[in-house]
JSON list of C-alpha atoms in Angstrom, two decimals:
[
{"chain": "A", "resi": 117, "resn": "UNK", "atom": "CA", "xyz": [98.43, 79.80, 130.77]},
{"chain": "A", "resi": 118, "resn": "UNK", "atom": "CA", "xyz": [95.13, 78.52, 131.89]},
{"chain": "A", "resi": 119, "resn": "UNK", "atom": "CA", "xyz": [91.90, 79.75, 129.95]},
{"chain": "A", "resi": 120, "resn": "UNK", "atom": "CA", "xyz": [89.63, 82.25, 132.07]},
{"chain": "A", "resi": 121, "resn": "UNK", "atom": "CA", "xyz": [87.26, 85.16, 130.73]},
{"chain": "A", "resi": 122, "resn": "UNK", "atom": "CA", "xyz": [86.98, 87.50, 133.64]},
{"chain": "A", "resi": 123, "resn": "UNK", "atom": "CA", "xyz": [83.58, 89.24, 134.10]},
{"chain": "A", "resi": 124, "resn": "UNK", "atom": "CA", "xyz": [83.80, 93.16, 133.73]},
{"chain": "A", "resi": 125, "resn": "UNK", "atom": "CA", "xyz": [83.39, 94.75, 136.79]},
{"chain": "A", "resi": 126, "resn": "UNK", "atom": "CA", "xyz": [79.69, 95.88, 136.01]},
{"chain": "A", "resi": 127, "resn": "UNK", "atom": "CA", "xyz": [78.71, 92.59, 134.69]},
{"chain": "A", "resi": 128, "resn": "UNK", "atom": "CA", "xyz": [79.80, 91.02, 138.07]},
{"chain": "A", "resi": 129, "resn": "UNK", "atom": "CA", "xyz": [78.14, 93.52, 140.01]},
{"chain": "A", "resi": 130, "resn": "UNK", "atom": "CA", "xyz": [74.97, 93.94, 138.33]},
{"chain": "A", "resi": 131, "resn": "UNK", "atom": "CA", "xyz": [74.53, 90.72, 136.81]},
{"chain": "A", "resi": 132, "resn": "UNK", "atom": "CA", "xyz": [75.98, 87.99, 138.75]},
{"chain": "A", "resi": 133, "resn": "UNK", "atom": "CA", "xyz": [75.14, 90.21, 142.01]},
{"chain": "A", "resi": 134, "resn": "UNK", "atom": "CA", "xyz": [71.45, 90.05, 140.81]},
{"chain": "A", "resi": 135, "resn": "UNK", "atom": "CA", "xyz": [71.13, 86.72, 139.79]},
{"chain": "A", "resi": 136, "resn": "UNK", "atom": "CA", "xyz": [72.99, 85.33, 142.68]},
{"chain": "A", "resi": 137, "resn": "UNK", "atom": "CA", "xyz": [70.34, 87.70, 145.18]},
{"chain": "A", "resi": 138, "resn": "UNK", "atom": "CA", "xyz": [67.19, 86.31, 143.28]},
{"chain": "A", "resi": 139, "resn": "UNK", "atom": "CA", "xyz": [68.83, 82.57, 143.52]},
{"chain": "A", "resi": 140, "resn": "UNK", "atom": "CA", "xyz": [69.08, 83.47, 147.45]},
{"chain": "A", "resi": 141, "resn": "UNK", "atom": "CA", "xyz": [65.49, 84.42, 147.82]},
{"chain": "A", "resi": 142, "resn": "UNK", "atom": "CA", "xyz": [64.18, 81.74, 145.71]},
{"chain": "A", "resi": 143, "resn": "UNK", "atom": "CA", "xyz": [63.72, 83.13, 142.31]},
{"chain": "A", "resi": 144, "resn": "UNK", "atom": "CA", "xyz": [65.79, 81.29, 139.60]},
{"chain": "A", "resi": 145, "resn": "UNK", "atom": "CA", "xyz": [66.34, 82.56, 136.06]},
{"chain": "A", "resi": 146, "resn": "UNK", "atom": "CA", "xyz": [66.39, 79.97, 133.64]},
{"chain": "A", "resi": 147, "resn": "UNK", "atom": "CA", "xyz": [67.23, 77.23, 136.42]},
{"chain": "A", "resi": 148, "resn": "UNK", "atom": "CA", "xyz": [70.06, 79.65, 137.88]},
{"chain": "A", "resi": 149, "resn": "UNK", "atom": "CA", "xyz": [70.99, 78.50, 141.35]},
{"chain": "A", "resi": 150, "resn": "UNK", "atom": "CA", "xyz": [73.84, 79.82, 143.75]},
{"chain": "A", "resi": 151, "resn": "UNK", "atom": "CA", "xyz": [76.81, 77.68, 144.09]},
{"chain": "A", "resi": 152, "resn": "UNK", "atom": "CA", "xyz": [78.58, 77.78, 147.44]},
{"chain": "A", "resi": 153, "resn": "UNK", "atom": "CA", "xyz": [82.29, 76.53, 147.60]},
{"chain": "A", "resi": 154, "resn": "UNK", "atom": "CA", "xyz": [84.92, 77.23, 150.16]},
{"chain": "A", "resi": 155, "resn": "UNK", "atom": "CA", "xyz": [87.69, 79.31, 149.26]},
{"chain": "A", "resi": 156, "resn": "UNK", "atom": "CA", "xyz": [90.96, 77.38, 148.75]},
{"chain": "A", "resi": 157, "resn": "UNK", "atom": "CA", "xyz": [93.22, 80.08, 150.93]},
{"chain": "A", "resi": 158, "resn": "UNK", "atom": "CA", "xyz": [90.44, 81.26, 153.24]},
{"chain": "A", "resi": 159, "resn": "UNK", "atom": "CA", "xyz": [87.95, 78.43, 153.70]},
{"chain": "A", "resi": 160, "resn": "UNK", "atom": "CA", "xyz": [85.36, 80.68, 153.67]},
{"chain": "A", "resi": 161, "resn": "UNK", "atom": "CA", "xyz": [82.12, 80.06, 151.43]},
{"chain": "A", "resi": 162, "resn": "UNK", "atom": "CA", "xyz": [82.38, 81.75, 148.26]},
{"chain": "A", "resi": 163, "resn": "UNK", "atom": "CA", "xyz": [78.90, 82.39, 146.40]},
{"chain": "A", "resi": 164, "resn": "UNK", "atom": "CA", "xyz": [78.35, 82.55, 142.72]},
{"chain": "A", "resi": 165, "resn": "UNK", "atom": "CA", "xyz": [75.36, 82.00, 140.36]},
{"chain": "A", "resi": 166, "resn": "UNK", "atom": "CA", "xyz": [75.48, 79.04, 137.95]},
{"chain": "A", "resi": 167, "resn": "UNK", "atom": "CA", "xyz": [73.40, 76.63, 136.04]},
{"chain": "A", "resi": 168, "resn": "UNK", "atom": "CA", "xyz": [73.41, 73.15, 137.00]},
{"chain": "A", "resi": 169, "resn": "UNK", "atom": "CA", "xyz": [72.46, 70.72, 134.16]},
{"chain": "A", "resi": 170, "resn": "UNK", "atom": "CA", "xyz": [70.41, 67.37, 134.67]},
{"chain": "A", "resi": 171, "resn": "UNK", "atom": "CA", "xyz": [71.66, 65.11, 131.83]},
{"chain": "A", "resi": 172, "resn": "UNK", "atom": "CA", "xyz": [71.03, 61.43, 131.81]},
{"chain": "A", "resi": 173, "resn": "UNK", "atom": "CA", "xyz": [70.02, 61.20, 135.60]},
{"chain": "A", "resi": 174, "resn": "UNK", "atom": "CA", "xyz": [73.03, 63.02, 136.63]},
{"chain": "A", "resi": 175, "resn": "UNK", "atom": "CA", "xyz": [73.91, 66.63, 137.46]},
{"chain": "A", "resi": 176, "resn": "UNK", "atom": "CA", "xyz": [76.71, 68.82, 136.21]},
{"chain": "A", "resi": 177, "resn": "UNK", "atom": "CA", "xyz": [78.24, 72.14, 136.75]},
{"chain": "A", "resi": 178, "resn": "UNK", "atom": "CA", "xyz": [80.20, 73.76, 133.74]},
{"chain": "A", "resi": 179, "resn": "UNK", "atom": "CA", "xyz": [82.75, 76.51, 134.18]},
{"chain": "A", "resi": 180, "resn": "UNK", "atom": "CA", "xyz": [81.48, 78.77, 131.08]},
{"chain": "A", "resi": 181, "resn": "UNK", "atom": "CA", "xyz": [84.37, 81.22, 131.60]},
{"chain": "A", "resi": 182, "resn": "UNK", "atom": "CA", "xyz": [87.02, 78.51, 131.90]},
{"chain": "A", "resi": 183, "resn": "UNK", "atom": "CA", "xyz": [89.52, 78.20, 134.93]},
{"chain": "A", "resi": 184, "resn": "UNK", "atom": "CA", "xyz": [87.43, 80.47, 137.05]},
{"chain": "A", "resi": 185, "resn": "UNK", "atom": "CA", "xyz": [87.85, 80.64, 141.02]},
{"chain": "A", "resi": 186, "resn": "UNK", "atom": "CA", "xyz": [84.91, 78.66, 141.66]},
{"chain": "A", "resi": 187, "resn": "UNK", "atom": "CA", "xyz": [85.87, 75.81, 139.49]},
{"chain": "A", "resi": 188, "resn": "UNK", "atom": "CA", "xyz": [89.51, 75.86, 141.04]},
{"chain": "A", "resi": 189, "resn": "UNK", "atom": "CA", "xyz": [87.71, 76.11, 144.73]},
{"chain": "A", "resi": 190, "resn": "UNK", "atom": "CA", "xyz": [85.37, 73.18, 143.80]},
{"chain": "A", "resi": 191, "resn": "UNK", "atom": "CA", "xyz": [88.47, 71.18, 142.27]},
{"chain": "A", "resi": 192, "resn": "UNK", "atom": "CA", "xyz": [90.42, 71.80, 145.81]},
{"chain": "A", "resi": 193, "resn": "UNK", "atom": "CA", "xyz": [87.44, 71.05, 148.16]},
{"chain": "A", "resi": 194, "resn": "UNK", "atom": "CA", "xyz": [85.57, 68.30, 146.15]},
{"chain": "A", "resi": 195, "resn": "UNK", "atom": "CA", "xyz": [82.34, 69.52, 147.84]},
{"chain": "A", "resi": 196, "resn": "UNK", "atom": "CA", "xyz": [79.87, 72.54, 147.95]},
{"chain": "A", "resi": 197, "resn": "UNK", "atom": "CA", "xyz": [76.57, 73.67, 148.28]},
{"chain": "A", "resi": 198, "resn": "UNK", "atom": "CA", "xyz": [73.70, 74.61, 145.93]},
{"chain": "A", "resi": 199, "resn": "UNK", "atom": "CA", "xyz": [71.16, 77.28, 147.00]},
{"chain": "A", "resi": 200, "resn": "UNK", "atom": "CA", "xyz": [67.90, 78.07, 146.04]},
{"chain": "A", "resi": 201, "resn": "UNK", "atom": "CA", "xyz": [65.85, 80.07, 148.45]},
{"chain": "A", "resi": 202, "resn": "UNK", "atom": "CA", "xyz": [66.00, 78.50, 151.94]},
{"chain": "A", "resi": 203, "resn": "UNK", "atom": "CA", "xyz": [66.92, 75.18, 150.20]},
{"chain": "A", "resi": 204, "resn": "UNK", "atom": "CA", "xyz": [70.45, 74.51, 150.52]},
{"chain": "A", "resi": 205, "resn": "UNK", "atom": "CA", "xyz": [71.77, 71.06, 149.37]},
{"chain": "A", "resi": 206, "resn": "UNK", "atom": "CA", "xyz": [75.33, 69.82, 150.06]},
{"chain": "A", "resi": 207, "resn": "UNK", "atom": "CA", "xyz": [76.96, 67.76, 146.98]},
{"chain": "A", "resi": 208, "resn": "UNK", "atom": "CA", "xyz": [80.09, 65.97, 146.35]},
{"chain": "A", "resi": 209, "resn": "UNK", "atom": "CA", "xyz": [81.82, 66.77, 143.18]},
{"chain": "A", "resi": 210, "resn": "UNK", "atom": "CA", "xyz": [83.98, 65.02, 140.63]},
{"chain": "A", "resi": 211, "resn": "UNK", "atom": "CA", "xyz": [85.70, 66.49, 137.81]},
{"chain": "A", "resi": 212, "resn": "UNK", "atom": "CA", "xyz": [85.59, 64.84, 134.39]},
{"chain": "A", "resi": 213, "resn": "UNK", "atom": "CA", "xyz": [88.30, 64.02, 132.08]},
{"chain": "A", "resi": 214, "resn": "UNK", "atom": "CA", "xyz": [88.31, 65.99, 128.59]},
{"chain": "A", "resi": 215, "resn": "UNK", "atom": "CA", "xyz": [87.21, 63.09, 126.94]},
{"chain": "A", "resi": 216, "resn": "UNK", "atom": "CA", "xyz": [84.10, 62.59, 128.91]},
{"chain": "A", "resi": 217, "resn": "UNK", "atom": "CA", "xyz": [83.14, 66.35, 128.67]},
{"chain": "A", "resi": 218, "resn": "UNK", "atom": "CA", "xyz": [81.57, 66.40, 124.95]},
{"chain": "A", "resi": 219, "resn": "UNK", "atom": "CA", "xyz": [78.07, 65.54, 125.51]},
{"chain": "A", "resi": 220, "resn": "UNK", "atom": "CA", "xyz": [77.75, 67.65, 128.47]},
{"chain": "A", "resi": 221, "resn": "UNK", "atom": "CA", "xyz": [78.73, 70.48, 126.96]},
{"chain": "A", "resi": 222, "resn": "UNK", "atom": "CA", "xyz": [76.47, 69.64, 123.86]},
{"chain": "A", "resi": 223, "resn": "UNK", "atom": "CA", "xyz": [73.52, 69.41, 126.22]},
{"chain": "A", "resi": 224, "resn": "UNK", "atom": "CA", "xyz": [74.82, 72.56, 128.04]},
{"chain": "A", "resi": 225, "resn": "UNK", "atom": "CA", "xyz": [75.03, 74.53, 125.02]},
{"chain": "A", "resi": 226, "resn": "UNK", "atom": "CA", "xyz": [71.45, 73.40, 123.87]},
{"chain": "A", "resi": 227, "resn": "UNK", "atom": "CA", "xyz": [70.03, 74.53, 126.99]},
{"chain": "A", "resi": 228, "resn": "UNK", "atom": "CA", "xyz": [72.03, 77.89, 127.60]},
{"chain": "A", "resi": 229, "resn": "UNK", "atom": "CA", "xyz": [73.85, 78.67, 124.44]},
{"chain": "A", "resi": 230, "resn": "UNK", "atom": "CA", "xyz": [71.71, 81.58, 124.05]},
{"chain": "A", "resi": 231, "resn": "UNK", "atom": "CA", "xyz": [73.25, 82.85, 127.29]},
{"chain": "A", "resi": 232, "resn": "UNK", "atom": "CA", "xyz": [76.78, 81.60, 127.13]},
{"chain": "A", "resi": 233, "resn": "UNK", "atom": "CA", "xyz": [77.30, 81.15, 123.90]},
{"chain": "A", "resi": 234, "resn": "UNK", "atom": "CA", "xyz": [80.13, 83.47, 123.48]},
{"chain": "A", "resi": 235, "resn": "UNK", "atom": "CA", "xyz": [82.41, 81.77, 125.68]},
{"chain": "A", "resi": 236, "resn": "UNK", "atom": "CA", "xyz": [82.63, 78.86, 123.77]},
{"chain": "A", "resi": 237, "resn": "UNK", "atom": "CA", "xyz": [84.76, 80.20, 120.79]},
{"chain": "A", "resi": 238, "resn": "UNK", "atom": "CA", "xyz": [82.17, 79.76, 118.31]},
{"chain": "A", "resi": 239, "resn": "UNK", "atom": "CA", "xyz": [81.08, 76.30, 119.26]},
{"chain": "A", "resi": 240, "resn": "UNK", "atom": "CA", "xyz": [77.24, 75.66, 119.61]},
{"chain": "A", "resi": 241, "resn": "UNK", "atom": "CA", "xyz": [75.32, 72.58, 120.45]},
{"chain": "A", "resi": 242, "resn": "UNK", "atom": "CA", "xyz": [75.14, 71.79, 116.48]},
{"chain": "A", "resi": 243, "resn": "UNK", "atom": "CA", "xyz": [79.00, 71.43, 116.24]},
{"chain": "A", "resi": 244, "resn": "UNK", "atom": "CA", "xyz": [80.75, 68.43, 115.48]},
{"chain": "A", "resi": 245, "resn": "UNK", "atom": "CA", "xyz": [82.22, 66.03, 117.97]},
{"chain": "A", "resi": 246, "resn": "UNK", "atom": "CA", "xyz": [85.54, 67.22, 117.04]},
{"chain": "A", "resi": 247, "resn": "UNK", "atom": "CA", "xyz": [84.89, 71.05, 117.75]},
{"chain": "A", "resi": 248, "resn": "UNK", "atom": "CA", "xyz": [83.38, 70.14, 121.19]},
{"chain": "A", "resi": 249, "resn": "UNK", "atom": "CA", "xyz": [86.66, 67.78, 122.18]},
{"chain": "A", "resi": 250, "resn": "UNK", "atom": "CA", "xyz": [88.58, 70.96, 121.10]},
{"chain": "A", "resi": 251, "resn": "UNK", "atom": "CA", "xyz": [87.23, 73.31, 123.56]},
{"chain": "A", "resi": 252, "resn": "UNK", "atom": "CA", "xyz": [86.86, 70.33, 126.44]},
{"chain": "A", "resi": 253, "resn": "UNK", "atom": "CA", "xyz": [90.41, 71.26, 128.03]},
{"chain": "A", "resi": 254, "resn": "UNK", "atom": "CA", "xyz": [89.21, 75.06, 128.34]},
{"chain": "A", "resi": 255, "resn": "UNK", "atom": "CA", "xyz": [86.05, 74.47, 130.27]},
{"chain": "A", "resi": 256, "resn": "UNK", "atom": "CA", "xyz": [86.10, 72.39, 133.72]},
{"chain": "A", "resi": 257, "resn": "UNK", "atom": "CA", "xyz": [82.83, 70.07, 134.04]},
{"chain": "A", "resi": 258, "resn": "UNK", "atom": "CA", "xyz": [81.96, 68.63, 137.39]},
{"chain": "A", "resi": 259, "resn": "UNK", "atom": "CA", "xyz": [79.63, 65.71, 138.18]},
{"chain": "A", "resi": 260, "resn": "UNK", "atom": "CA", "xyz": [77.82, 66.63, 141.41]},
{"chain": "A", "resi": 261, "resn": "UNK", "atom": "CA", "xyz": [76.10, 64.03, 143.82]},
{"chain": "A", "resi": 262, "resn": "UNK", "atom": "CA", "xyz": [73.47, 65.64, 146.23]},
{"chain": "A", "resi": 263, "resn": "UNK", "atom": "CA", "xyz": [74.16, 64.24, 150.03]},
{"chain": "A", "resi": 264, "resn": "UNK", "atom": "CA", "xyz": [71.54, 62.67, 151.48]}
]
């Protein structure tokens, strides 16, 4: 069974809803933006707050909760949009193989471990390479390239 940690109703409503609304109005908390990706079944745009990571001249999205709906939708669509205020940036996405993920996961945990560390099974930015490889299959990671 795929690994996924579902947010509680209160967290989804208060935290995700508030952070997503702030991003829509142009206010980013610690780099948060609104990811918009088309649903697999409906084709409708689905919004969710995310923390895009810039690393080595590239940009990545990490699904901290595992096989989330947004990760499944992005995998199927291969593209989405990032929004901050009025700025909407379409992008193409490529999922990383598990062996490519450790440096991205380490950088992500270095930047946002204080916020999302509880979803990484005790692994932190200071953990060894073997520990990062162990959790890599549980966290989809996408390299994104902004169109235009």
